[in-house]
Tab-separated table of C-alpha atoms in Angstrom:
chain	number	residue	atom	x	y	z
G	69	UNK	CA	-10.397	37.619	17.462
G	70	UNK	CA	-7.683	39.815	18.924
G	71	UNK	CA	-7.961	42.117	16.147
G	72	UNK	CA	-11.307	42.936	17.036
G	73	UNK	CA	-10.592	43.094	21.045
G	74	UNK	CA	-7.527	45.562	20.683
G	75	UNK	CA	-9.600	47.775	17.999
G	76	UNK	CA	-9.839	51.490	19.127
G	77	UNK	CA	-13.394	51.458	18.076
G	78	UNK	CA	-16.024	51.315	20.993
G	79	UNK	CA	-17.046	47.667	22.455
G	80	UNK	CA	-20.818	48.212	21.575
G	81	UNK	CA	-19.978	48.937	17.898
G	82	UNK	CA	-17.674	45.897	17.896
G	83	UNK	CA	-20.225	43.714	19.291
G	84	UNK	CA	-22.850	45.010	16.363
G	85	UNK	CA	-20.389	44.053	13.720
G	86	UNK	CA	-19.562	40.343	15.210
G	87	UNK	CA	-23.472	39.807	15.217
G	88	UNK	CA	-23.845	40.612	11.505
G	89	UNK	CA	-20.460	38.831	10.285
G	90	UNK	CA	-21.497	35.203	11.118
G	91	UNK	CA	-18.809	32.658	10.007
G	92	UNK	CA	-16.641	35.819	8.913
G	93	UNK	CA	-14.978	36.718	12.094
G	94	UNK	CA	-11.501	35.953	10.578
G	95	UNK	CA	-12.069	38.215	7.665
G	96	UNK	CA	-13.504	41.107	9.788
G	97	UNK	CA	-10.593	40.839	11.942
G	98	UNK	CA	-8.287	41.184	8.881
G	99	UNK	CA	-10.227	44.285	7.633
G	100	UNK	CA	-10.336	45.968	11.287
G	101	UNK	CA	-6.573	45.506	11.509
G	102	UNK	CA	-5.780	46.961	8.117
G	103	UNK	CA	-8.329	49.930	8.583
G	104	UNK	CA	-6.974	50.971	11.920
G	105	UNK	CA	-7.916	54.155	13.632
G	106	UNK	CA	-9.812	56.695	11.211
G	107	UNK	CA	-6.527	58.890	11.293
G	108	UNK	CA	-3.856	56.178	10.266
G	109	UNK	CA	-2.457	55.763	7.181
G	110	UNK	CA	-3.899	52.995	5.361
G	111	UNK	CA	-2.804	50.707	2.314
G	112	UNK	CA	-3.308	52.462	-0.847
G	113	UNK	CA	-5.208	49.361	-2.407
G	114	UNK	CA	-7.172	46.202	-1.359
G	115	UNK	CA	-7.885	43.315	-3.717
G	116	UNK	CA	-10.801	41.130	-2.093
G	117	UNK	CA	-11.725	38.243	-4.328
G	118	UNK	CA	-13.969	35.111	-3.740
G	119	UNK	CA	-16.938	33.346	-5.276
G	120	UNK	CA	-20.369	35.132	-5.383
G	121	UNK	CA	-22.240	34.606	-2.234
G	122	UNK	CA	-19.203	34.602	0.021
G	123	UNK	CA	-20.108	38.048	1.765
G	124	UNK	CA	-17.550	40.177	0.479
G	125	UNK	CA	-19.831	43.002	-0.429
G	126	UNK	CA	-22.036	42.243	2.616
G	127	UNK	CA	-19.238	42.562	5.044
G	128	UNK	CA	-17.585	45.633	3.488
G	129	UNK	CA	-20.781	47.486	3.519
G	130	UNK	CA	-21.414	46.427	7.174
G	131	UNK	CA	-18.015	47.474	8.400
G	132	UNK	CA	-18.245	50.815	6.584
G	133	UNK	CA	-21.830	51.893	7.629
G	134	UNK	CA	-21.317	50.599	11.185
G	135	UNK	CA	-17.708	52.670	11.799
G	136	UNK	CA	-19.349	55.389	9.972
G	137	UNK	CA	-16.280	55.446	7.787
G	138	UNK	CA	-16.210	58.217	4.676
G	139	UNK	CA	-16.340	56.181	1.809
G	140	UNK	CA	-17.949	55.948	-1.791
G	141	UNK	CA	-19.319	52.539	-2.864
G	142	UNK	CA	-19.758	52.238	-6.623
G	143	UNK	CA	-20.713	49.320	-8.983
G	144	UNK	CA	-18.964	49.136	-12.032
G	145	UNK	CA	-21.604	47.339	-13.909
G	146	UNK	CA	-23.835	50.698	-13.487
G	147	UNK	CA	-20.685	53.017	-14.057
G	148	UNK	CA	-19.912	51.177	-17.421
G	149	UNK	CA	-17.502	54.300	-18.630
G	150	UNK	CA	-14.918	56.137	-17.283
G	151	UNK	CA	-16.862	59.488	-17.108
G	152	UNK	CA	-19.682	57.785	-15.226
G	153	UNK	CA	-17.178	56.295	-12.604
G	154	UNK	CA	-15.422	59.195	-11.777
G	155	UNK	CA	-18.500	61.397	-11.574
G	156	UNK	CA	-20.212	59.047	-9.390
G	157	UNK	CA	-17.249	58.690	-6.811
G	158	UNK	CA	-17.517	62.805	-6.921
G	159	UNK	CA	-21.344	62.619	-6.302
G	160	UNK	CA	-20.922	60.393	-3.154
G	161	UNK	CA	-18.119	62.480	-1.706
G	162	UNK	CA	-20.405	65.573	-1.873
G	163	UNK	CA	-23.632	63.427	-0.941
G	164	UNK	CA	-25.038	64.757	-4.379
G	165	UNK	CA	-28.049	63.119	-5.652
G	166	UNK	CA	-28.999	63.713	-9.393
G	167	UNK	CA	-32.470	64.637	-9.461
G	168	UNK	CA	-35.285	66.504	-10.909
G	169	UNK	CA	-34.181	69.626	-9.004
G	170	UNK	CA	-30.694	69.643	-10.513
G	171	UNK	CA	-32.152	68.533	-13.951
G	172	UNK	CA	-30.212	64.996	-13.179
G	173	UNK	CA	-26.858	66.274	-13.572
G	174	UNK	CA	-23.541	65.347	-11.596
G	175	UNK	CA	-21.969	67.570	-9.251
G	176	UNK	CA	-18.883	68.137	-11.567
G	177	UNK	CA	-18.271	66.704	-15.220
G	178	UNK	CA	-15.201	64.423	-15.249
G	179	UNK	CA	-13.756	63.079	-18.394
G	180	UNK	CA	-10.232	62.211	-17.645
G	181	UNK	CA	-8.199	60.847	-14.837
G	182	UNK	CA	-6.516	64.303	-14.600
G	183	UNK	CA	-9.550	66.002	-13.354
G	184	UNK	CA	-10.730	63.221	-11.268
G	185	UNK	CA	-7.752	63.655	-9.069
G	186	UNK	CA	-8.097	67.456	-9.107
G	187	UNK	CA	-11.908	67.069	-8.602
G	188	UNK	CA	-11.035	64.279	-5.516
G	189	UNK	CA	-8.518	66.775	-3.845
G	190	UNK	CA	-11.182	69.778	-4.096
G	191	UNK	CA	-13.956	67.368	-2.618
G	192	UNK	CA	-11.618	66.003	0.290
G	193	UNK	CA	-10.627	69.812	1.392
G	194	UNK	CA	-14.436	70.960	1.108
G	195	UNK	CA	-15.715	67.860	3.328
G	196	UNK	CA	-12.690	68.264	5.931
G	197	UNK	CA	-11.455	64.581	5.425
G	198	UNK	CA	-7.905	65.502	4.912
G	199	UNK	CA	-7.022	63.830	8.118
G	200	UNK	CA	-8.954	60.533	7.807
G	201	UNK	CA	-8.975	57.793	5.514
G	202	UNK	CA	-11.376	57.673	2.729
G	203	UNK	CA	-12.341	54.344	1.389
G	204	UNK	CA	-13.359	54.081	-2.443
G	205	UNK	CA	-15.015	50.823	-3.028
G	206	UNK	CA	-15.423	49.274	-6.591
G	207	UNK	CA	-17.546	46.514	-6.691
G	208	UNK	CA	-17.535	44.010	-9.742
G	209	UNK	CA	-14.255	45.500	-10.350
G	210	UNK	CA	-13.468	43.001	-13.236
G	211	UNK	CA	-15.193	45.098	-15.653
G	212	UNK	CA	-12.312	47.617	-15.252
G	213	UNK	CA	-10.384	45.231	-17.481
G	214	UNK	CA	-12.355	46.094	-20.484
G	215	UNK	CA	-12.270	49.999	-19.840
G	216	UNK	CA	-9.422	52.454	-20.466
G	217	UNK	CA	-6.018	50.982	-19.755
G	218	UNK	CA	-4.938	54.041	-17.320
G	219	UNK	CA	-8.001	53.361	-15.069
G	220	UNK	CA	-6.440	50.170	-13.217
G	221	UNK	CA	-3.043	51.507	-12.523
G	222	UNK	CA	-4.252	55.017	-11.685
G	223	UNK	CA	-6.812	53.622	-9.143
G	224	UNK	CA	-3.792	51.656	-7.559
G	225	UNK	CA	-1.788	54.554	-7.265
G	226	UNK	CA	-4.559	57.093	-6.352
G	227	UNK	CA	-3.112	57.574	-2.831
G	228	UNK	CA	0.351	58.532	-4.417
G	229	UNK	CA	-1.295	60.954	-7.225
G	230	UNK	CA	-3.754	62.645	-4.806
G	231	UNK	CA	-1.334	63.100	-1.759
G	232	UNK	CA	-4.763	62.317	0.391
G	233	UNK	CA	-4.961	59.097	2.854
G	234	UNK	CA	-7.343	57.398	0.415
G	235	UNK	CA	-7.709	53.535	0.051
G	236	UNK	CA	-9.209	51.888	-3.069
G	237	UNK	CA	-11.020	48.606	-2.619
G	238	UNK	CA	-11.789	46.184	-5.399
G	239	UNK	CA	-14.087	43.631	-4.963
G	240	UNK	CA	-14.184	40.685	-7.699
G	241	UNK	CA	-14.910	37.121	-8.178
G	242	UNK	CA	-11.517	36.446	-10.061
G	243	UNK	CA	-7.940	36.403	-8.701
G	244	UNK	CA	-5.566	39.136	-9.009
G	245	UNK	CA	-3.280	37.266	-11.575
G	246	UNK	CA	-6.000	37.965	-14.089
G	247	UNK	CA	-5.950	41.799	-13.435
G	248	UNK	CA	-2.361	42.516	-13.377
G	249	UNK	CA	-1.302	44.675	-16.443
G	250	UNK	CA	1.604	43.470	-18.575
G	251	UNK	CA	3.088	46.902	-17.942
G	252	UNK	CA	3.374	46.451	-14.412
G	253	UNK	CA	1.710	48.104	-11.566
G	254	UNK	CA	1.367	48.894	-7.730
G	255	UNK	CA	0.584	45.541	-6.486
G	256	UNK	CA	-2.602	45.498	-3.998
G	257	UNK	CA	-2.803	43.697	-0.854
G	258	UNK	CA	-5.183	40.645	-1.362
G	259	UNK	CA	-7.523	39.111	0.599
G	260	UNK	CA	-9.337	36.039	-0.152
G	261	UNK	CA	-13.040	35.214	1.183
G	262	UNK	CA	-13.564	31.137	1.058
G	263	UNK	CA	-16.715	29.812	0.373
G	264	UNK	CA	-19.137	28.858	3.379
G	265	UNK	CA	-18.869	25.384	4.590
G	266	UNK	CA	-21.928	23.582	5.083
G	267	UNK	CA	-21.522	24.024	8.785
G	268	UNK	CA	-21.274	27.905	8.128
G	269	UNK	CA	-24.450	27.776	6.102
G	270	UNK	CA	-26.491	25.988	8.712
G	271	UNK	CA	-25.304	28.655	11.057
G	272	UNK	CA	-26.008	31.572	8.879
G	273	UNK	CA	-29.293	30.397	7.429
G	274	UNK	CA	-30.561	29.594	11.050
G	275	UNK	CA	-29.963	33.166	12.165
G	276	UNK	CA	-32.947	34.002	10.358
G	277	UNK	CA	-35.617	32.243	12.307
G	278	UNK	CA	-38.866	33.825	12.919
G	279	UNK	CA	-39.842	35.017	16.233
G	280	UNK	CA	-43.081	32.741	16.582
G	281	UNK	CA	-41.106	29.448	16.353
G	282	UNK	CA	-38.028	28.353	18.396
G	283	UNK	CA	-34.421	28.449	17.027
G	284	UNK	CA	-34.084	24.407	17.128
G	285	UNK	CA	-37.107	24.107	14.745
G	286	UNK	CA	-35.987	26.568	12.428
G	287	UNK	CA	-32.457	24.642	12.510
G	288	UNK	CA	-33.907	21.324	11.939
G	289	UNK	CA	-35.834	22.890	8.622
G	290	UNK	CA	-32.545	24.276	7.433
G	291	UNK	CA	-30.706	20.991	8.114
G	292	UNK	CA	-33.380	19.149	5.769
G	293	UNK	CA	-33.040	22.001	3.048
G	294	UNK	CA	-29.252	21.854	2.984
G	295	UNK	CA	-29.527	18.225	2.812
G	296	UNK	CA	-31.624	18.469	-0.510
G	297	UNK	CA	-29.964	21.508	-2.171
G	298	UNK	CA	-26.398	21.564	-0.748
G	299	UNK	CA	-25.048	19.570	-3.470
G	300	UNK	CA	-26.444	21.668	-6.506
G	301	UNK	CA	-26.600	25.255	-4.928
G	302	UNK	CA	-24.054	26.757	-2.316
G	303	UNK	CA	-25.090	30.261	-2.857
G	304	UNK	CA	-26.369	31.741	0.173
G	305	UNK	CA	-28.468	34.203	-1.591
G	306	UNK	CA	-30.260	31.765	-3.299
G	307	UNK	CA	-30.605	29.256	-0.334
G	308	UNK	CA	-32.000	32.007	1.668
G	309	UNK	CA	-34.653	32.681	-0.717
G	310	UNK	CA	-35.503	29.037	-0.959
G	311	UNK	CA	-35.672	28.742	2.646
G	312	UNK	CA	-37.886	31.814	3.032
G	313	UNK	CA	-39.939	30.277	0.218
G	314	UNK	CA	-40.904	26.929	1.389
G	315	UNK	CA	-40.954	27.477	5.153
G	316	UNK	CA	-44.552	28.395	5.444
G	317	UNK	CA	-45.118	24.508	3.627
G	318	UNK	CA	-42.889	22.869	6.419
G	319	UNK	CA	-44.339	24.178	9.546
G	320	UNK	CA	-47.999	23.898	8.035
G	321	UNK	CA	-48.706	20.805	9.911
G	322	UNK	CA	-47.679	22.185	13.099
G	323	UNK	CA	-50.037	25.433	12.248
G	324	UNK	CA	-52.930	22.803	11.814
G	325	UNK	CA	-52.057	20.923	14.974
G	326	UNK	CA	-51.092	17.635	12.716
G	327	UNK	CA	-47.552	17.267	14.216
G	328	UNK	CA	-45.554	18.567	16.779
G	329	UNK	CA	-42.171	20.675	16.143
G	330	UNK	CA	-40.249	17.407	17.404
G	331	UNK	CA	-42.103	15.036	14.622
G	332	UNK	CA	-39.159	15.410	12.262
G	333	UNK	CA	-40.191	12.515	10.198
G	334	UNK	CA	-43.739	13.577	9.485
G	335	UNK	CA	-42.700	17.381	8.685
G	336	UNK	CA	-40.021	16.007	6.397
G	337	UNK	CA	-42.720	13.641	4.512
G	338	UNK	CA	-45.265	16.937	4.145
G	339	UNK	CA	-42.168	18.957	2.634
G	340	UNK	CA	-40.403	16.541	0.466
G	341	UNK	CA	-42.329	16.659	-2.598
G	342	UNK	CA	-42.464	20.576	-2.801
G	343	UNK	CA	-38.341	20.678	-2.174
G	344	UNK	CA	-37.898	18.329	-5.066
G	345	UNK	CA	-40.231	20.708	-7.333
G	346	UNK	CA	-38.127	23.715	-6.145
G	347	UNK	CA	-34.764	21.545	-7.368
G	348	UNK	CA	-36.125	21.976	-10.718
G	349	UNK	CA	-36.068	25.830	-10.676
G	350	UNK	CA	-33.005	26.689	-8.611
G	351	UNK	CA	-31.737	30.217	-10.032
G	352	UNK	CA	-34.225	30.405	-12.663
G	353	UNK	CA	-36.908	32.518	-11.013
G	354	UNK	CA	-39.535	31.475	-13.513
G	355	UNK	CA	-42.529	32.276	-11.231
G	356	UNK	CA	-42.896	34.915	-8.377
G	357	UNK	CA	-42.661	34.190	-4.699
G	358	UNK	CA	-46.806	34.569	-4.722
G	359	UNK	CA	-47.080	32.186	-7.654
G	360	UNK	CA	-45.157	29.428	-6.000
G	361	UNK	CA	-46.919	30.132	-2.662
G	362	UNK	CA	-50.533	29.501	-4.582
G	363	UNK	CA	-48.906	26.213	-6.234
G	364	UNK	CA	-48.126	25.088	-2.672
G	365	UNK	CA	-51.621	25.998	-1.383
G	366	UNK	CA	-53.303	24.020	-4.263
G	367	UNK	CA	-51.222	21.136	-3.835
G	368	UNK	CA	-51.601	20.668	-7.678
G	369	UNK	CA	-48.762	19.162	-9.761
G	370	UNK	CA	-46.640	21.854	-11.341
G	371	UNK	CA	-45.781	20.473	-14.553
G	372	UNK	CA	-44.941	23.810	-15.718
G	373	UNK	CA	-41.764	23.726	-13.558
G	374	UNK	CA	-40.271	20.867	-15.404
G	375	UNK	CA	-36.749	21.365	-16.793
G	376	UNK	CA	-36.297	24.671	-18.448
G	377	UNK	CA	-40.038	24.892	-19.300
G	378	UNK	CA	-41.566	28.227	-19.002
G	379	UNK	CA	-38.287	29.910	-19.037
G	380	UNK	CA	-37.550	28.401	-22.339
G	381	UNK	CA	-40.824	28.723	-23.963
G	382	UNK	CA	-41.208	32.607	-23.411
G	383	UNK	CA	-37.863	33.242	-25.124
G	384	UNK	CA	-38.584	31.062	-28.237
G	385	UNK	CA	-40.068	33.192	-31.071
G	386	UNK	CA	-43.474	32.317	-32.474
G	387	UNK	CA	-42.249	29.932	-35.726
G	388	UNK	CA	-39.228	28.778	-33.759
G	389	UNK	CA	-41.863	27.050	-31.580
G	390	UNK	CA	-43.437	25.675	-34.588
G	391	UNK	CA	-40.200	24.240	-36.141
G	392	UNK	CA	-39.224	22.651	-32.872
G	393	UNK	CA	-42.679	20.944	-32.851
G	394	UNK	CA	-42.080	19.912	-36.649
G	395	UNK	CA	-38.844	18.490	-35.660
G	396	UNK	CA	-40.373	16.505	-32.850
G	397	UNK	CA	-42.894	15.159	-35.274
G	398	UNK	CA	-40.354	14.277	-37.783
G	399	UNK	CA	-37.950	12.527	-35.254
G	400	UNK	CA	-40.560	10.418	-33.794
G	401	UNK	CA	-43.092	9.702	-36.359
G	402	UNK	CA	-42.215	7.390	-39.231
G	403	UNK	CA	-41.697	9.064	-42.542
G	404	UNK	CA	-44.697	7.234	-44.272
G	405	UNK	CA	-47.206	8.296	-41.572
G	406	UNK	CA	-46.701	11.908	-42.723
G	407	UNK	CA	-49.338	11.230	-45.504
G	408	UNK	CA	-51.891	10.345	-42.778
G	409	UNK	CA	-51.384	13.105	-40.395
G	410	UNK	CA	-50.874	16.202	-42.583
G	411	UNK	CA	-52.583	15.365	-46.026
G	412	UNK	CA	-56.062	16.892	-46.123
G	413	UNK	CA	-57.456	13.862	-48.285
G	414	UNK	CA	-55.448	10.642	-47.708
G	415	UNK	CA	-58.308	8.575	-47.218
G	416	UNK	CA	-59.216	5.791	-44.632
G	417	UNK	CA	-55.839	4.335	-43.590
G	418	UNK	CA	-55.928	2.231	-40.334
G	419	UNK	CA	-53.048	1.938	-38.001
G	420	UNK	CA	-52.851	-1.892	-38.646
G	421	UNK	CA	-51.771	-1.165	-42.234
G	422	UNK	CA	-48.559	0.432	-41.162
G	423	UNK	CA	-48.112	-2.099	-38.133
G	424	UNK	CA	-45.074	-4.287	-39.040
G	425	UNK	CA	-43.250	-6.424	-36.473
G	426	UNK	CA	-40.126	-4.263	-36.260
G	427	UNK	CA	-42.722	-1.272	-35.184
G	428	UNK	CA	-44.342	-2.897	-32.354
G	429	UNK	CA	-41.637	-0.841	-29.930
G	430	UNK	CA	-42.872	2.685	-29.159
G	431	UNK	CA	-40.928	5.203	-31.152
G	432	UNK	CA	-40.458	7.142	-27.909
G	433	UNK	CA	-38.301	3.949	-26.512
G	434	UNK	CA	-36.417	3.706	-29.731
G	435	UNK	CA	-35.169	7.535	-29.303
G	436	UNK	CA	-35.580	10.151	-32.039
G	437	UNK	CA	-34.460	9.257	-35.473
G	438	UNK	CA	-32.659	11.877	-37.923
G	439	UNK	CA	-34.863	13.369	-40.661
G	440	UNK	CA	-33.817	15.749	-43.724
G	441	UNK	CA	-34.237	19.336	-43.855
G	442	UNK	CA	-36.941	19.271	-46.633
G	443	UNK	CA	-39.292	16.940	-44.420
G	444	UNK	CA	-39.053	19.462	-41.804
G	445	UNK	CA	-40.162	22.428	-43.667
G	446	UNK	CA	-42.960	20.264	-45.197
G	447	UNK	CA	-44.322	19.552	-41.726
G	448	UNK	CA	-43.806	22.924	-40.678
G	449	UNK	CA	-46.059	24.459	-43.801
G	450	UNK	CA	-48.674	21.864	-42.734
G	451	UNK	CA	-49.216	22.532	-39.025
G	452	UNK	CA	-49.073	26.600	-39.321
G	453	UNK	CA	-51.984	28.098	-40.150
G	454	UNK	CA	-50.764	30.855	-42.075
G	455	UNK	CA	-48.528	30.666	-45.216
G	456	UNK	CA	-44.901	30.810	-44.379
G	457	UNK	CA	-42.248	31.550	-47.046
G	458	UNK	CA	-38.944	29.569	-46.829
G	459	UNK	CA	-37.074	32.727	-46.039
G	460	UNK	CA	-33.523	33.332	-44.699
G	461	UNK	CA	-35.570	34.168	-41.475
G	462	UNK	CA	-36.601	30.706	-40.912
G	463	UNK	CA	-33.298	28.811	-41.939
G	464	UNK	CA	-31.685	31.175	-38.919
G	465	UNK	CA	-34.242	30.129	-36.533
G	466	UNK	CA	-33.247	26.150	-37.407
G	467	UNK	CA	-29.323	27.396	-36.810
G	468	UNK	CA	-30.879	29.086	-33.400
G	469	UNK	CA	-32.556	26.059	-32.392
G	470	UNK	CA	-29.230	23.835	-33.158
G	471	UNK	CA	-27.302	26.139	-31.262
G	472	UNK	CA	-29.462	25.911	-28.348
G	473	UNK	CA	-29.148	22.079	-28.479
G	474	UNK	CA	-33.065	21.551	-29.111
G	475	UNK	CA	-32.142	20.036	-32.631
G	476	UNK	CA	-28.907	18.086	-33.133
G	477	UNK	CA	-27.298	18.265	-36.567
G	478	UNK	CA	-26.295	15.010	-37.689
G	479	UNK	CA	-23.420	14.365	-40.049
G	480	UNK	CA	-21.488	16.890	-42.086
G	481	UNK	CA	-22.364	20.069	-43.172
G	482	UNK	CA	-21.186	19.555	-46.744
G	483	UNK	CA	-23.403	16.579	-47.404
G	484	UNK	CA	-24.723	16.560	-50.947
G	485	UNK	CA	-28.261	15.449	-49.888
G	486	UNK	CA	-28.890	18.585	-47.291
G	487	UNK	CA	-28.526	18.341	-43.795
G	488	UNK	CA	-29.978	16.043	-41.465
G	489	UNK	CA	-31.331	16.887	-37.796
G	490	UNK	CA	-32.590	14.832	-34.613
G	491	UNK	CA	-34.947	16.508	-31.861
G	492	UNK	CA	-33.493	16.015	-28.623
G	493	UNK	CA	-36.214	17.803	-26.559
G	494	UNK	CA	-38.407	15.120	-24.242
G	495	UNK	CA	-41.958	14.989	-24.440
G	496	UNK	CA	-43.210	17.098	-21.619
G	497	UNK	CA	-40.915	19.646	-22.953
G	498	UNK	CA	-42.661	19.713	-26.433
G	499	UNK	CA	-46.158	19.486	-24.709
G	500	UNK	CA	-45.333	22.527	-22.866
G	501	UNK	CA	-44.106	24.368	-26.088
G	502	UNK	CA	-47.135	23.073	-27.932
G	503	UNK	CA	-49.802	24.325	-25.208
G	504	UNK	CA	-48.268	28.016	-25.701
G	505	UNK	CA	-49.434	28.101	-29.343
G	506	UNK	CA	-52.211	26.088	-28.701
G	507	UNK	CA	-51.320	22.953	-30.724
G	508	UNK	CA	-52.129	19.497	-29.511
G	509	UNK	CA	-49.073	17.591	-30.301
G	510	UNK	CA	-50.494	14.281	-29.220
G	511	UNK	CA	-52.985	14.095	-32.047
G	512	UNK	CA	-50.099	13.958	-34.409
G	513	UNK	CA	-47.885	11.583	-32.718
G	514	UNK	CA	-48.160	8.050	-34.010
G	515	UNK	CA	-47.420	6.115	-30.774
G	516	UNK	CA	-50.420	8.015	-29.188
G	517	UNK	CA	-53.048	6.659	-32.001
């Protein structure tokens, strides 16, 4: 790391930086070489891009805070208008924090880019930063493409417009080619943060090992974790969360004295079912960490974690749940059994009366069958306790279920005999939905009579 070795900053500070920049030594060297000394004239603008979870924001924040460089770090998602963006930069340069004592007001009201340039020069002069490089970091910079057309070219030429030593750094996940305005602009210096390899992830995650366990023991756990999750998840933040969440279960046999740290096979058999359950909820955050730990301690089957389970149920409106249940019943019950299930005075009808040779196979094995809209609504009116009017709201919820791919439209929209649908959800899914509205769906399924 020649750039780090020849850097003008103290050796102790550089060692602290290297300790935090695991597997990002090349990017750290590039940034230190570009930044140079505090009084050096820097590049007008830097464009740092790469996939999420590649350390862009973390490395830049670490460098700026560790080297104590004057900077303003702005999230463009939070500052979604030009005025909010300008005022937040000025606030940070003045170390001004809106609060009750100042009626939550900004240091200066700033509506246009001209005013921002004027207020920026005034802030630099008042803070005594004329001879130092000031860094303005715009995180989630892709939002700028949807804002005023003069913002991006203006920030790219901010050093020229202010006459000060300022570097604007754009952080984003997309390439510069998608940013470049059609009218042309000053080209920034681009830096690409590559994805972490499996070996990099192993090294980064292993650095978080608890003090009470050996680094080798925690590294073996991370190796098992990556063996399960690496194919479906490369996000280091999500992997770090999963590692912290499941580690108590991994070391449980060691704590109880049932195994040693070197008994890898026994530890794997203990953790395997829990990692399989966790695979079904990667990224979803359906339950809190404390709830997940409670499920692990109780060792009970987490049926509510299957597929999109709780996440999908909570988001469906009340009648949409009943529409989905009615669609499932219409897909998997023969049409002539509707009288048996949904008519109050149907008389005594035995299952053998319905059973034909071609019906010996379970309907669930044959798959869902199409049903007309009027049958769906008829079943809906039968299973909902309150009276439901066939309003536009009900029909729009059917369209929403089709959009969510919980129902599928069969055939063309212009059919004369009305549209037909199929229900595409699984039995476990619909049982979980039915439980949220206290409906025993198994009682109404022909296969379970």
